[in-house]
Amino acid sequence: MVTPFRRVDETFSCYDNFMEMDILGSPVSIECHHAWEHLRLLLQNAWKSIGEEQAPNSMVEAGTIGDILTESSLTLIGFSKGCTVLNQLMYELEDACSNKAILAFIRRIEALYWLDGGHVGTIPTYVTDDNVLREISKLKATFYVHVTPYQVKDEGRPHIGEEHLQFISKLMQYGADIKSTLHFRDESRSLKKHFEVIKLF
């Protein structure tokens, strides 16, 4: 699990290390922020820490860590505002693929999960840019989108539901392997149900 770079009032998660965000953690730009390289290095350091804990008196070889990162399959999961990190990775995908080390890392991804994404900023909650969607549809991965009425039926933020449908339909149009599920479809919006999607996916 990647924890937020900072939290505001123990409520608002802010992933500033992946993208430019405002004071409350809503994305304000999709300009390249080296999100893929940051994620790769986070996982590299995590594997190194695990190795050192298991064998504290031995050195973990850099080559071994590199092998793990290029041979192990990966699943990326974003929940609620954490989906902004997945989006940022998608916006940066084309540029990231020009780096051989990052491309090898990206090729290990088998699945990506968007779990009830939402935020109060002006940047889209789901990727709707056709050029970006064409690029990400080339990934040899399965895309999973699990939502609840809490986000996609919010009358105060109707754009979330609209962007969610565009994201799904366009990825299908471009041939991506995508599976979408609306949980609690006949129930009223509920913060409790929003969190329950974590158990259901």
mmCIF file of C-alpha atoms in Angstrom:
data_model
loop_
_atom_site.group_PDB
_atom_site.id
_atom_site.type_symbol
_atom_site.label_atom_id
_atom_site.label_comp_id
_atom_site.label_asym_id
_atom_site.label_seq_id
_atom_site.Cartn_x
_atom_site.Cartn_y
_atom_site.Cartn_z
ATOM 1 C CA MET A 1 0.000 0.000 0.000
ATOM 2 C CA VAL A 2 1.301 3.452 -0.922
ATOM 3 C CA THR A 3 0.329 5.950 1.751
ATOM 4 C CA PRO A 4 -0.358 9.608 0.906
ATOM 5 C CA PHE A 5 2.543 12.039 0.977
ATOM 6 C CA ARG A 6 0.522 14.102 3.464
ATOM 7 C CA ARG A 7 -2.884 14.277 5.088
ATOM 8 C CA VAL A 8 -4.899 17.365 5.925
ATOM 9 C CA ASP A 9 -7.001 17.260 9.093
ATOM 10 C CA GLU A 10 -6.572 13.461 9.136
ATOM 11 C CA THR A 11 -9.159 13.388 6.339
ATOM 12 C CA PHE A 12 -7.798 14.602 3.001
ATOM 13 C CA SER A 13 -5.190 12.380 1.338
ATOM 14 C CA CYS A 14 -2.624 14.244 -0.745
ATOM 15 C CA TYR A 15 -0.446 12.374 -3.257
ATOM 16 C CA ASP A 16 1.895 15.272 -4.045
ATOM 17 C CA ASN A 17 4.748 12.898 -4.868
ATOM 18 C CA PHE A 18 2.808 11.630 -7.911
ATOM 19 C CA MET A 19 1.174 14.811 -9.201
ATOM 20 C CA GLU A 20 0.531 18.480 -8.528
ATOM 21 C CA MET A 21 -2.247 18.868 -5.952
ATOM 22 C CA ASP A 22 -3.933 21.718 -4.128
ATOM 23 C CA ILE A 23 -3.878 22.216 -0.375
ATOM 24 C CA LEU A 24 -6.665 19.652 0.157
ATOM 25 C CA GLY A 25 -5.227 17.047 -2.195
ATOM 26 C CA SER A 26 -7.271 17.552 -5.339
ATOM 27 C CA PRO A 27 -5.253 17.307 -8.575
ATOM 28 C CA VAL A 28 -4.660 20.616 -10.312
ATOM 29 C CA SER A 29 -2.562 19.485 -13.271
ATOM 30 C CA ILE A 30 -1.873 16.374 -15.351
ATOM 31 C CA GLU A 31 1.536 17.575 -16.511
ATOM 32 C CA CYS A 32 4.282 14.945 -16.342
ATOM 33 C CA HIS A 33 5.394 14.462 -12.742
ATOM 34 C CA HIS A 34 7.457 11.279 -13.199
ATOM 35 C CA ALA A 35 4.786 9.171 -11.492
ATOM 36 C CA TRP A 36 5.937 5.901 -13.055
ATOM 37 C CA GLU A 37 9.538 6.372 -11.980
ATOM 38 C CA HIS A 38 8.402 7.288 -8.481
ATOM 39 C CA LEU A 39 6.253 4.139 -8.228
ATOM 40 C CA ARG A 40 9.054 1.947 -9.573
ATOM 41 C CA LEU A 41 11.514 3.316 -7.028
ATOM 42 C CA LEU A 42 9.005 2.901 -4.195
ATOM 43 C CA LEU A 43 8.610 -0.779 -5.028
ATOM 44 C CA GLN A 44 12.336 -1.201 -5.492
ATOM 45 C CA ASN A 45 12.986 0.228 -2.029
ATOM 46 C CA ALA A 46 10.196 -1.912 -0.555
ATOM 47 C CA TRP A 47 11.774 -5.090 -1.938
ATOM 48 C CA LYS A 48 15.154 -3.983 -0.626
ATOM 49 C CA SER A 49 13.703 -3.403 2.858
ATOM 50 C CA ILE A 50 12.029 -6.827 2.832
ATOM 51 C CA GLY A 51 15.311 -8.447 1.853
ATOM 52 C CA GLU A 52 17.212 -6.652 4.590
ATOM 53 C CA GLU A 53 14.635 -7.688 7.203
ATOM 54 C CA GLN A 54 14.834 -11.330 6.141
ATOM 55 C CA ALA A 55 18.623 -11.341 5.979
ATOM 56 C CA PRO A 56 19.857 -8.356 8.027
ATOM 57 C CA ASN A 57 23.527 -9.349 7.826
ATOM 58 C CA SER A 58 23.639 -9.656 4.043
ATOM 59 C CA MET A 59 23.517 -7.139 1.260
ATOM 60 C CA VAL A 60 20.562 -7.191 -1.133
ATOM 61 C CA GLU A 61 21.979 -7.051 -4.626
ATOM 62 C CA ALA A 62 20.603 -4.361 -6.906
ATOM 63 C CA GLY A 63 20.386 -6.880 -9.753
ATOM 64 C CA THR A 64 18.167 -9.149 -7.679
ATOM 65 C CA ILE A 65 15.785 -6.274 -6.989
ATOM 66 C CA GLY A 66 15.711 -5.415 -10.665
ATOM 67 C CA ASP A 67 14.885 -9.024 -11.531
ATOM 68 C CA ILE A 68 11.977 -9.026 -9.072
ATOM 69 C CA LEU A 69 10.572 -5.818 -10.552
ATOM 70 C CA THR A 70 10.754 -7.118 -14.117
ATOM 71 C CA GLU A 71 9.688 -10.724 -13.480
ATOM 72 C CA SER A 72 6.917 -10.401 -10.897
ATOM 73 C CA SER A 73 3.395 -9.610 -12.044
ATOM 74 C CA LEU A 74 1.853 -6.423 -10.712
ATOM 75 C CA THR A 75 -1.663 -5.300 -9.844
ATOM 76 C CA LEU A 76 -2.313 -1.596 -9.254
ATOM 77 C CA ILE A 77 -5.309 -0.560 -7.139
ATOM 78 C CA GLY A 78 -6.642 2.917 -6.423
ATOM 79 C CA PHE A 79 -9.461 3.676 -4.003
ATOM 80 C CA SER A 80 -11.452 6.927 -3.864
ATOM 81 C CA LYS A 81 -9.008 9.816 -4.265
ATOM 82 C CA GLY A 82 -6.230 7.258 -4.721
ATOM 83 C CA CYS A 83 -7.639 6.705 -8.216
ATOM 84 C CA THR A 84 -6.064 10.041 -9.141
ATOM 85 C CA VAL A 85 -2.696 8.280 -8.923
ATOM 86 C CA LEU A 86 -3.830 5.643 -11.425
ATOM 87 C CA ASN A 87 -5.083 8.409 -13.696
ATOM 88 C CA GLN A 88 -1.772 10.237 -13.485
ATOM 89 C CA LEU A 89 0.074 7.055 -14.411
ATOM 90 C CA MET A 90 -2.200 6.742 -17.441
ATOM 91 C CA TYR A 91 -1.577 10.343 -18.505
ATOM 92 C CA GLU A 92 2.168 9.724 -18.341
ATOM 93 C CA LEU A 93 2.142 6.272 -19.934
ATOM 94 C CA GLU A 94 3.275 7.208 -23.432
ATOM 95 C CA ASP A 95 6.257 9.223 -22.230
ATOM 96 C CA ALA A 96 7.171 6.603 -19.615
ATOM 97 C CA CYS A 97 7.362 3.859 -22.250
ATOM 98 C CA SER A 98 10.323 5.610 -23.858
ATOM 99 C CA ASN A 99 12.414 4.644 -20.806
ATOM 100 C CA LYS A 100 13.521 0.991 -21.078
ATOM 101 C CA ALA A 101 13.646 0.356 -17.332
ATOM 102 C CA ILE A 102 10.186 1.806 -16.774
ATOM 103 C CA LEU A 103 8.790 0.020 -19.835
ATOM 104 C CA ALA A 104 9.969 -3.328 -18.434
ATOM 105 C CA PHE A 105 8.223 -2.417 -15.177
ATOM 106 C CA ILE A 106 5.002 -1.409 -16.962
ATOM 107 C CA ARG A 107 4.929 -4.679 -18.917
ATOM 108 C CA ARG A 108 4.593 -6.599 -15.625
ATOM 109 C CA ILE A 109 1.181 -5.048 -14.897
ATOM 110 C CA GLU A 110 -1.597 -7.610 -15.181
ATOM 111 C CA ALA A 111 -4.512 -5.688 -13.693
ATOM 112 C CA LEU A 112 -5.568 -2.191 -12.675
ATOM 113 C CA TYR A 113 -8.472 -1.436 -10.339
ATOM 114 C CA TRP A 114 -10.348 1.835 -10.004
ATOM 115 C CA LEU A 115 -12.411 1.575 -6.799
ATOM 116 C CA ASP A 116 -15.094 4.264 -6.502
ATOM 117 C CA GLY A 117 -12.878 7.108 -7.646
ATOM 118 C CA GLY A 118 -13.762 10.673 -6.744
ATOM 119 C CA HIS A 119 -12.421 14.066 -5.670
ATOM 120 C CA VAL A 120 -13.643 17.655 -5.522
ATOM 121 C CA GLY A 121 -11.145 19.192 -7.936
ATOM 122 C CA THR A 122 -11.588 20.309 -11.543
ATOM 123 C CA ILE A 123 -9.404 17.616 -13.170
ATOM 124 C CA PRO A 124 -11.533 14.725 -14.513
ATOM 125 C CA THR A 125 -12.170 11.883 -12.059
ATOM 126 C CA TYR A 126 -11.709 9.344 -14.868
ATOM 127 C CA VAL A 127 -9.491 9.596 -17.928
ATOM 128 C CA THR A 128 -11.595 10.700 -20.900
ATOM 129 C CA ASP A 129 -8.912 11.944 -23.316
ATOM 130 C CA ASP A 130 -9.120 9.795 -26.460
ATOM 131 C CA ASN A 131 -5.380 9.913 -27.169
ATOM 132 C CA VAL A 132 -4.562 8.725 -23.645
ATOM 133 C CA LEU A 133 -7.248 6.035 -23.725
ATOM 134 C CA ARG A 134 -5.955 4.686 -27.035
ATOM 135 C CA GLU A 135 -2.510 4.407 -25.508
ATOM 136 C CA ILE A 136 -3.586 2.677 -22.303
ATOM 137 C CA SER A 137 -5.812 0.243 -24.208
ATOM 138 C CA LYS A 138 -2.563 -1.212 -25.595
ATOM 139 C CA LEU A 139 -1.586 -2.447 -22.143
ATOM 140 C CA LYS A 140 -1.739 -6.229 -21.832
ATOM 141 C CA ALA A 141 -3.759 -5.831 -18.659
ATOM 142 C CA THR A 142 -7.312 -6.156 -17.436
ATOM 143 C CA PHE A 143 -9.029 -2.978 -16.270
ATOM 144 C CA TYR A 144 -11.506 -3.296 -13.398
ATOM 145 C CA VAL A 145 -13.820 -0.477 -12.377
ATOM 146 C CA HIS A 146 -15.951 -0.864 -9.238
ATOM 147 C CA VAL A 147 -18.235 2.000 -8.279
ATOM 148 C CA THR A 148 -21.094 2.830 -5.915
ATOM 149 C CA PRO A 149 -23.847 5.449 -6.001
ATOM 150 C CA TYR A 150 -21.805 7.475 -3.496
ATOM 151 C CA GLN A 151 -19.621 8.716 -6.345
ATOM 152 C CA VAL A 152 -21.352 8.033 -9.665
ATOM 153 C CA LYS A 153 -24.809 9.206 -8.554
ATOM 154 C CA ASP A 154 -23.729 12.314 -6.667
ATOM 155 C CA GLU A 155 -26.127 15.071 -7.786
ATOM 156 C CA GLY A 156 -23.629 17.676 -6.625
ATOM 157 C CA ARG A 157 -20.924 16.207 -8.870
ATOM 158 C CA PRO A 158 -22.749 14.691 -11.867
ATOM 159 C CA HIS A 159 -19.579 14.834 -13.956
ATOM 160 C CA ILE A 160 -18.165 11.843 -12.032
ATOM 161 C CA GLY A 161 -20.867 9.508 -13.333
ATOM 162 C CA GLU A 162 -20.550 10.936 -16.832
ATOM 163 C CA GLU A 163 -16.761 10.539 -16.880
ATOM 164 C CA HIS A 164 -17.053 7.025 -15.480
ATOM 165 C CA LEU A 165 -19.301 5.993 -18.394
ATOM 166 C CA GLN A 166 -17.014 7.656 -20.945
ATOM 167 C CA PHE A 167 -13.977 5.903 -19.483
ATOM 168 C CA ILE A 168 -15.612 2.486 -19.741
ATOM 169 C CA SER A 169 -17.218 2.920 -23.164
ATOM 170 C CA LYS A 170 -14.121 4.408 -24.794
ATOM 171 C CA LEU A 171 -11.805 1.720 -23.452
ATOM 172 C CA MET A 172 -14.216 -0.906 -24.774
ATOM 173 C CA GLN A 173 -14.253 0.912 -28.117
ATOM 174 C CA TYR A 174 -10.460 0.751 -28.282
ATOM 175 C CA GLY A 175 -10.437 -2.964 -27.509
ATOM 176 C CA ALA A 176 -9.272 -2.938 -23.899
ATOM 177 C CA ASP A 177 -10.165 -5.804 -21.573
ATOM 178 C CA ILE A 178 -12.377 -3.914 -19.121
ATOM 179 C CA LYS A 179 -14.856 -5.109 -16.518
ATOM 180 C CA SER A 180 -17.177 -2.698 -14.736
ATOM 181 C CA THR A 181 -19.389 -3.254 -11.685
ATOM 182 C CA LEU A 182 -21.882 -0.924 -10.022
ATOM 183 C CA HIS A 183 -22.408 -2.077 -6.447
ATOM 184 C CA PHE A 184 -25.527 -1.201 -4.408
ATOM 185 C CA ARG A 185 -27.187 0.154 -7.549
ATOM 186 C CA ASP A 186 -30.665 0.241 -5.968
ATOM 187 C CA GLU A 187 -29.553 1.779 -2.693
ATOM 188 C CA SER A 188 -29.160 5.415 -1.701
ATOM 189 C CA ARG A 189 -25.761 7.089 -1.573
ATOM 190 C CA SER A 190 -23.817 6.067 1.507
ATOM 191 C CA LEU A 191 -20.294 6.737 2.742
ATOM 192 C CA LYS A 192 -20.402 3.350 4.455
ATOM 193 C CA LYS A 193 -21.141 1.618 1.142
ATOM 194 C CA HIS A 194 -18.355 3.643 -0.468
ATOM 195 C CA PHE A 195 -15.858 2.008 1.898
ATOM 196 C CA GLU A 196 -17.447 -1.430 1.547
ATOM 197 C CA VAL A 197 -16.382 -1.551 -2.092
ATOM 198 C CA ILE A 198 -12.876 -2.318 -0.757
ATOM 199 C CA LYS A 199 -14.201 -5.644 0.558
ATOM 200 C CA LEU A 200 -16.238 -6.470 -2.545
ATOM 201 C CA PHE A 201 -13.847 -6.059 -5.419
#
